[in-house]
């Protein structure tokens, strides 16, 4: 009986193999861990966006142009002032900065001009002396049916006709990079056109966005163009530079694109 008991203990005892420092049993075929650098490169390649992979291969000028705009557009404008949608007109309580009338042209013709490939770029070059413009094609917005968006980057000259206090507080560059989003929403009878942009190289330029809206609506055989300019402060200015806030708002409201845009429409339809 004693010998049987000893044999039973031997057969029921778990077999324990010596293990190396990595935890694998000695004598087993163990696959070597991947090189850390190779593993990092593989993970980065798998997670890289498709568009970035395309940039490493030769691309047509049109594709490269679109990629450049998407990659350089550092500001994403998803909201308008007061939390409304960016393709909507301001509420009645927001006072427009002005209005004008267009004769011998209808709202559909204005929308057709905006949809053209060259109208907006020519307008910016002629009215704002813009250069190095890159624009994406119009694409339908995911936020609203019938609304279209177009991204743009470029370089604009910086106005120097500011009060002396501004020049004492900050150094103004001669030009600045600008990122902009154009939106167009054609409704039953009217057209809402908005421009939302940010200046990157001026002092505190990324502390605010400029949102300009022009609504084109038919009125007694003409088209009335009503213009709003709103400043969206996304960062608080230092208390030492608080005086700049009112000056900036006044400057952009006095130098709105709306009246220039109406003039460009008149010239194109003449």
mmCIF file of C-alpha atoms in Angstrom:
data_model
loop_
_atom_site.group_PDB
_atom_site.id
_atom_site.type_symbol
_atom_site.label_atom_id
_atom_site.label_comp_id
_atom_site.label_asym_id
_atom_site.label_seq_id
_atom_site.Cartn_x
_atom_site.Cartn_y
_atom_site.Cartn_z
ATOM 1 C CA UNK A 1 0.000 0.000 0.000
ATOM 2 C CA UNK A 2 2.827 2.407 0.849
ATOM 3 C CA UNK A 3 4.513 1.949 -2.526
ATOM 4 C CA UNK A 4 1.203 2.494 -4.339
ATOM 5 C CA UNK A 5 0.648 5.735 -2.416
ATOM 6 C CA UNK A 6 4.120 7.009 -3.355
ATOM 7 C CA UNK A 7 3.513 6.188 -7.019
ATOM 8 C CA UNK A 8 0.126 8.034 -6.930
ATOM 9 C CA UNK A 9 1.753 11.160 -5.521
ATOM 10 C CA UNK A 10 4.420 11.058 -8.244
ATOM 11 C CA UNK A 11 1.891 10.740 -11.074
ATOM 12 C CA UNK A 12 -0.385 13.527 -9.733
ATOM 13 C CA UNK A 13 2.439 16.039 -9.123
ATOM 14 C CA UNK A 14 2.384 18.894 -11.745
ATOM 15 C CA UNK A 15 5.351 19.025 -14.052
ATOM 16 C CA UNK A 16 7.257 22.207 -13.460
ATOM 17 C CA UNK A 17 9.678 23.426 -16.119
ATOM 18 C CA UNK A 18 12.331 25.998 -15.534
ATOM 19 C CA UNK A 19 11.534 29.277 -17.192
ATOM 20 C CA UNK A 20 13.778 31.935 -18.496
ATOM 21 C CA UNK A 21 13.581 35.605 -17.593
ATOM 22 C CA UNK A 22 10.993 36.251 -20.296
ATOM 23 C CA UNK A 23 8.556 33.731 -18.841
ATOM 24 C CA UNK A 24 8.877 31.068 -21.562
ATOM 25 C CA UNK A 25 9.645 27.509 -20.661
ATOM 26 C CA UNK A 26 13.198 26.422 -21.319
ATOM 27 C CA UNK A 27 13.417 24.188 -24.339
ATOM 28 C CA UNK A 28 10.274 25.614 -25.996
ATOM 29 C CA UNK A 29 10.489 27.302 -29.374
ATOM 30 C CA UNK A 30 9.978 30.966 -28.560
ATOM 31 C CA UNK A 31 9.513 33.629 -31.263
ATOM 32 C CA UNK A 32 11.834 36.573 -30.712
ATOM 33 C CA UNK A 33 9.994 39.784 -29.770
ATOM 34 C CA UNK A 34 9.821 42.309 -32.601
ATOM 35 C CA UNK A 35 12.378 45.060 -32.724
ATOM 36 C CA UNK A 36 11.003 48.123 -30.901
ATOM 37 C CA UNK A 37 11.830 50.495 -33.761
ATOM 38 C CA UNK A 38 10.190 48.215 -36.352
ATOM 39 C CA UNK A 39 7.078 47.874 -34.182
ATOM 40 C CA UNK A 40 6.820 51.675 -33.826
ATOM 41 C CA UNK A 41 7.136 52.176 -37.576
ATOM 42 C CA UNK A 42 4.503 49.533 -38.286
ATOM 43 C CA UNK A 43 2.021 51.074 -35.834
ATOM 44 C CA UNK A 44 2.576 54.537 -37.259
ATOM 45 C CA UNK A 45 2.039 53.281 -40.809
ATOM 46 C CA UNK A 46 -1.220 51.542 -39.864
ATOM 47 C CA UNK A 47 -2.602 54.595 -38.079
ATOM 48 C CA UNK A 48 -1.570 57.170 -40.686
ATOM 49 C CA UNK A 49 -4.524 58.718 -42.519
ATOM 50 C CA UNK A 50 -4.961 57.735 -46.131
ATOM 51 C CA UNK A 51 -4.423 61.306 -47.309
ATOM 52 C CA UNK A 52 -1.051 61.470 -45.573
ATOM 53 C CA UNK A 53 0.007 58.235 -47.263
ATOM 54 C CA UNK A 54 -0.936 59.728 -50.598
ATOM 55 C CA UNK A 55 1.313 62.699 -49.925
ATOM 56 C CA UNK A 56 4.369 60.400 -49.988
ATOM 57 C CA UNK A 57 3.636 59.463 -53.602
ATOM 58 C CA UNK A 58 3.628 61.636 -56.712
ATOM 59 C CA UNK A 59 0.274 63.426 -57.036
ATOM 60 C CA UNK A 60 -1.339 65.588 -59.615
ATOM 61 C CA UNK A 61 -1.265 69.383 -59.014
ATOM 62 C CA UNK A 62 -4.989 69.344 -58.248
ATOM 63 C CA UNK A 63 -4.640 66.645 -55.560
ATOM 64 C CA UNK A 64 -1.610 68.355 -54.019
ATOM 65 C CA UNK A 65 -3.482 71.677 -54.004
ATOM 66 C CA UNK A 66 -6.401 70.145 -52.084
ATOM 67 C CA UNK A 67 -4.098 68.402 -49.602
ATOM 68 C CA UNK A 68 -2.205 71.618 -48.957
ATOM 69 C CA UNK A 69 -5.394 73.496 -48.101
ATOM 70 C CA UNK A 70 -6.617 70.772 -45.756
ATOM 71 C CA UNK A 71 -3.273 70.485 -43.983
ATOM 72 C CA UNK A 72 -2.722 74.233 -43.589
ATOM 73 C CA UNK A 73 -6.186 75.040 -42.387
ATOM 74 C CA UNK A 74 -5.476 75.278 -38.677
ATOM 75 C CA UNK A 75 -8.795 76.837 -37.688
ATOM 76 C CA UNK A 76 -11.974 74.795 -37.838
ATOM 77 C CA UNK A 77 -15.030 77.038 -37.889
ATOM 78 C CA UNK A 78 -18.043 75.031 -36.817
ATOM 79 C CA UNK A 79 -20.126 77.699 -35.055
ATOM 80 C CA UNK A 80 -21.331 81.197 -35.752
ATOM 81 C CA UNK A 81 -21.804 83.917 -33.111
ATOM 82 C CA UNK A 82 -24.486 83.320 -30.477
ATOM 83 C CA UNK A 83 -24.236 79.573 -31.073
ATOM 84 C CA UNK A 84 -26.247 79.590 -34.288
ATOM 85 C CA UNK A 85 -25.327 77.515 -37.296
ATOM 86 C CA UNK A 86 -22.687 79.194 -39.499
ATOM 87 C CA UNK A 87 -24.915 79.085 -42.601
ATOM 88 C CA UNK A 88 -27.748 80.976 -40.863
ATOM 89 C CA UNK A 89 -28.416 84.717 -40.898
ATOM 90 C CA UNK A 90 -28.051 86.639 -37.608
ATOM 91 C CA UNK A 91 -31.060 87.202 -35.392
ATOM 92 C CA UNK A 92 -33.125 90.385 -35.695
ATOM 93 C CA UNK A 93 -31.471 91.867 -32.606
ATOM 94 C CA UNK A 94 -28.095 91.959 -34.414
ATOM 95 C CA UNK A 95 -27.841 95.233 -36.302
ATOM 96 C CA UNK A 96 -26.503 94.970 -39.869
ATOM 97 C CA UNK A 97 -23.656 97.288 -40.803
ATOM 98 C CA UNK A 98 -25.300 98.205 -44.110
ATOM 99 C CA UNK A 99 -27.273 97.123 -47.172
ATOM 100 C CA UNK A 100 -27.295 97.800 -50.888
ATOM 101 C CA UNK A 101 -29.329 96.866 -53.949
ATOM 102 C CA UNK A 102 -28.486 94.966 -57.083
ATOM 103 C CA UNK A 103 -30.418 95.679 -60.264
ATOM 104 C CA UNK A 104 -30.839 93.451 -63.316
ATOM 105 C CA UNK A 105 -29.608 90.361 -61.519
ATOM 106 C CA UNK A 106 -31.480 87.653 -59.608
ATOM 107 C CA UNK A 107 -30.579 85.471 -56.644
ATOM 108 C CA UNK A 108 -30.023 82.343 -58.822
ATOM 109 C CA UNK A 109 -27.482 84.239 -60.933
ATOM 110 C CA UNK A 110 -25.609 85.357 -57.787
ATOM 111 C CA UNK A 111 -25.470 81.761 -56.553
ATOM 112 C CA UNK A 112 -24.157 80.697 -59.945
ATOM 113 C CA UNK A 113 -21.366 83.271 -59.734
ATOM 114 C CA UNK A 114 -20.318 82.068 -56.279
ATOM 115 C CA UNK A 115 -20.242 78.445 -57.453
ATOM 116 C CA UNK A 116 -17.799 79.319 -60.227
ATOM 117 C CA UNK A 117 -14.220 78.175 -59.760
ATOM 118 C CA UNK A 118 -12.594 81.567 -60.244
ATOM 119 C CA UNK A 119 -15.039 84.190 -58.973
ATOM 120 C CA UNK A 120 -14.054 84.166 -55.277
ATOM 121 C CA UNK A 121 -10.318 83.868 -55.882
ATOM 122 C CA UNK A 122 -10.423 86.763 -58.368
ATOM 123 C CA UNK A 123 -12.507 88.776 -55.920
ATOM 124 C CA UNK A 124 -9.950 88.274 -53.123
ATOM 125 C CA UNK A 125 -7.033 89.138 -55.356
ATOM 126 C CA UNK A 126 -8.690 92.271 -56.698
ATOM 127 C CA UNK A 127 -10.290 93.588 -53.509
ATOM 128 C CA UNK A 128 -7.812 92.470 -50.831
ATOM 129 C CA UNK A 129 -4.602 92.006 -52.831
ATOM 130 C CA UNK A 130 -4.510 88.375 -51.718
ATOM 131 C CA UNK A 131 -1.775 86.027 -52.910
ATOM 132 C CA UNK A 132 -0.865 82.341 -52.653
ATOM 133 C CA UNK A 133 -4.530 81.382 -52.576
ATOM 134 C CA UNK A 134 -5.483 77.724 -52.261
ATOM 135 C CA UNK A 135 -9.145 76.722 -52.361
ATOM 136 C CA UNK A 136 -10.973 73.440 -52.119
ATOM 137 C CA UNK A 137 -13.955 72.832 -54.416
ATOM 138 C CA UNK A 138 -17.432 73.499 -53.034
ATOM 139 C CA UNK A 139 -18.786 70.501 -51.126
ATOM 140 C CA UNK A 140 -22.157 69.920 -49.527
ATOM 141 C CA UNK A 141 -22.237 70.535 -45.792
ATOM 142 C CA UNK A 142 -23.019 67.701 -43.422
ATOM 143 C CA UNK A 143 -24.864 70.105 -41.146
ATOM 144 C CA UNK A 144 -27.668 71.179 -43.447
ATOM 145 C CA UNK A 145 -29.147 70.085 -46.723
ATOM 146 C CA UNK A 146 -28.578 72.669 -49.428
ATOM 147 C CA UNK A 147 -25.647 74.316 -47.637
ATOM 148 C CA UNK A 148 -22.220 74.233 -49.289
ATOM 149 C CA UNK A 149 -18.762 74.952 -47.881
ATOM 150 C CA UNK A 150 -15.407 75.875 -49.363
ATOM 151 C CA UNK A 151 -12.080 76.182 -47.519
ATOM 152 C CA UNK A 152 -9.414 78.705 -48.398
ATOM 153 C CA UNK A 153 -5.941 79.714 -47.261
ATOM 154 C CA UNK A 154 -3.794 82.565 -48.486
ATOM 155 C CA UNK A 155 -1.740 85.613 -47.591
ATOM 156 C CA UNK A 156 -3.213 89.103 -47.161
ATOM 157 C CA UNK A 157 -1.570 92.483 -46.517
ATOM 158 C CA UNK A 158 -2.082 93.840 -43.014
ATOM 159 C CA UNK A 159 -3.582 97.364 -42.815
ATOM 160 C CA UNK A 160 -1.282 99.807 -41.081
ATOM 161 C CA UNK A 161 -3.774 102.651 -40.570
ATOM 162 C CA UNK A 162 -4.410 101.888 -36.914
ATOM 163 C CA UNK A 163 -4.290 104.436 -34.087
ATOM 164 C CA UNK A 164 -0.859 105.167 -32.626
ATOM 165 C CA UNK A 165 -1.759 103.323 -29.433
ATOM 166 C CA UNK A 166 -1.960 100.070 -31.409
ATOM 167 C CA UNK A 167 1.519 100.527 -32.865
ATOM 168 C CA UNK A 168 2.856 101.255 -29.380
ATOM 169 C CA UNK A 169 1.364 98.040 -27.998
ATOM 170 C CA UNK A 170 2.118 95.589 -30.819
ATOM 171 C CA UNK A 171 4.324 95.215 -33.883
ATOM 172 C CA UNK A 172 2.179 94.755 -36.971
ATOM 173 C CA UNK A 173 3.601 92.614 -39.790
ATOM 174 C CA UNK A 174 3.250 93.721 -43.400
ATOM 175 C CA UNK A 175 1.159 90.636 -44.237
ATOM 176 C CA UNK A 176 -0.422 87.630 -42.597
ATOM 177 C CA UNK A 177 -1.486 84.108 -43.393
ATOM 178 C CA UNK A 178 -5.258 83.722 -43.347
ATOM 179 C CA UNK A 179 -7.543 80.699 -43.116
ATOM 180 C CA UNK A 180 -11.137 81.116 -44.259
ATOM 181 C CA UNK A 181 -14.325 79.142 -44.664
ATOM 182 C CA UNK A 182 -16.940 80.210 -47.210
ATOM 183 C CA UNK A 183 -20.492 78.954 -46.806
ATOM 184 C CA UNK A 184 -23.458 79.316 -49.116
ATOM 185 C CA UNK A 185 -27.021 78.302 -48.293
ATOM 186 C CA UNK A 186 -29.620 78.811 -50.992
ATOM 187 C CA UNK A 187 -33.104 78.936 -49.506
ATOM 188 C CA UNK A 188 -36.488 79.153 -51.200
ATOM 189 C CA UNK A 189 -36.094 82.746 -52.366
ATOM 190 C CA UNK A 190 -32.919 84.069 -50.687
ATOM 191 C CA UNK A 191 -29.250 83.221 -50.461
ATOM 192 C CA UNK A 192 -27.150 83.328 -47.274
ATOM 193 C CA UNK A 193 -23.427 83.747 -47.918
ATOM 194 C CA UNK A 194 -20.925 83.802 -45.043
ATOM 195 C CA UNK A 195 -17.180 84.233 -44.659
ATOM 196 C CA UNK A 196 -15.492 83.047 -41.477
ATOM 197 C CA UNK A 197 -11.778 83.729 -41.186
ATOM 198 C CA UNK A 198 -8.801 84.004 -38.868
ATOM 199 C CA UNK A 199 -5.485 85.880 -39.259
ATOM 200 C CA UNK A 200 -2.572 83.830 -37.976
ATOM 201 C CA UNK A 201 0.428 86.170 -37.994
ATOM 202 C CA UNK A 202 -0.893 89.420 -36.503
ATOM 203 C CA UNK A 203 -0.552 89.858 -32.721
ATOM 204 C CA UNK A 204 -3.506 88.129 -30.990
ATOM 205 C CA UNK A 205 -4.841 87.204 -34.448
ATOM 206 C CA UNK A 206 -5.836 83.743 -33.294
ATOM 207 C CA UNK A 207 -7.695 85.187 -30.314
ATOM 208 C CA UNK A 208 -10.642 86.144 -32.497
ATOM 209 C CA UNK A 209 -12.504 85.048 -35.631
ATOM 210 C CA UNK A 210 -14.334 87.344 -38.019
ATOM 211 C CA UNK A 211 -17.728 86.122 -39.178
ATOM 212 C CA UNK A 212 -19.288 88.109 -42.009
ATOM 213 C CA UNK A 213 -22.745 87.349 -43.410
ATOM 214 C CA UNK A 214 -24.412 88.705 -46.552
ATOM 215 C CA UNK A 215 -28.034 87.825 -47.241
ATOM 216 C CA UNK A 216 -29.297 88.308 -50.797
ATOM 217 C CA UNK A 217 -33.080 88.512 -50.988
ATOM 218 C CA UNK A 218 -35.452 89.645 -53.777
ATOM 219 C CA UNK A 219 -37.223 92.954 -53.190
ATOM 220 C CA UNK A 220 -39.474 94.790 -55.674
ATOM 221 C CA UNK A 221 -37.699 93.571 -58.781
ATOM 222 C CA UNK A 222 -34.225 94.037 -57.302
ATOM 223 C CA UNK A 223 -31.996 92.076 -54.938
ATOM 224 C CA UNK A 224 -31.240 93.540 -51.526
ATOM 225 C CA UNK A 225 -27.867 92.605 -50.028
ATOM 226 C CA UNK A 226 -27.761 92.970 -46.226
ATOM 227 C CA UNK A 227 -24.387 92.737 -44.494
ATOM 228 C CA UNK A 228 -23.422 91.788 -40.907
ATOM 229 C CA UNK A 229 -19.950 91.635 -39.371
ATOM 230 C CA UNK A 230 -19.494 89.884 -36.025
ATOM 231 C CA UNK A 231 -16.303 89.276 -34.055
ATOM 232 C CA UNK A 232 -16.017 86.017 -32.126
ATOM 233 C CA UNK A 233 -13.496 86.207 -29.282
ATOM 234 C CA UNK A 234 -12.122 82.725 -28.653
ATOM 235 C CA UNK A 235 -9.376 83.839 -26.231
ATOM 236 C CA UNK A 236 -9.277 86.609 -23.651
ATOM 237 C CA UNK A 237 -6.809 89.406 -24.336
ATOM 238 C CA UNK A 238 -4.266 90.247 -21.616
ATOM 239 C CA UNK A 239 -5.527 93.062 -19.433
ATOM 240 C CA UNK A 240 -2.649 95.212 -20.668
ATOM 241 C CA UNK A 241 -4.017 94.973 -24.225
ATOM 242 C CA UNK A 242 -7.748 95.124 -23.527
ATOM 243 C CA UNK A 243 -8.039 98.410 -25.409
ATOM 244 C CA UNK A 244 -7.333 96.524 -28.652
ATOM 245 C CA UNK A 245 -10.674 94.730 -28.529
ATOM 246 C CA UNK A 246 -12.832 97.731 -29.424
ATOM 247 C CA UNK A 247 -10.311 98.913 -32.032
ATOM 248 C CA UNK A 248 -10.242 95.512 -33.750
ATOM 249 C CA UNK A 249 -14.022 95.253 -33.849
ATOM 250 C CA UNK A 250 -14.377 98.759 -35.257
ATOM 251 C CA UNK A 251 -11.688 98.112 -37.888
ATOM 252 C CA UNK A 252 -13.231 94.928 -39.278
ATOM 253 C CA UNK A 253 -16.743 96.359 -39.296
ATOM 254 C CA UNK A 254 -15.515 99.370 -41.227
ATOM 255 C CA UNK A 255 -13.548 97.255 -43.701
ATOM 256 C CA UNK A 256 -16.191 94.621 -44.447
ATOM 257 C CA UNK A 257 -16.124 92.530 -47.594
ATOM 258 C CA UNK A 258 -19.874 92.837 -48.248
ATOM 259 C CA UNK A 259 -19.871 96.129 -50.158
ATOM 260 C CA UNK A 260 -16.863 95.019 -52.192
ATOM 261 C CA UNK A 261 -18.574 91.739 -52.972
ATOM 262 C CA UNK A 262 -21.698 93.553 -54.237
ATOM 263 C CA UNK A 263 -19.475 95.683 -56.469
ATOM 264 C CA UNK A 264 -17.789 92.575 -57.877
ATOM 265 C CA UNK A 265 -21.199 91.035 -58.617
ATOM 266 C CA UNK A 266 -22.263 94.204 -60.457
ATOM 267 C CA UNK A 267 -19.113 94.172 -62.557
ATOM 268 C CA UNK A 268 -19.493 90.487 -63.419
ATOM 269 C CA UNK A 269 -23.124 90.929 -64.481
ATOM 270 C CA UNK A 270 -22.629 94.198 -66.393
#
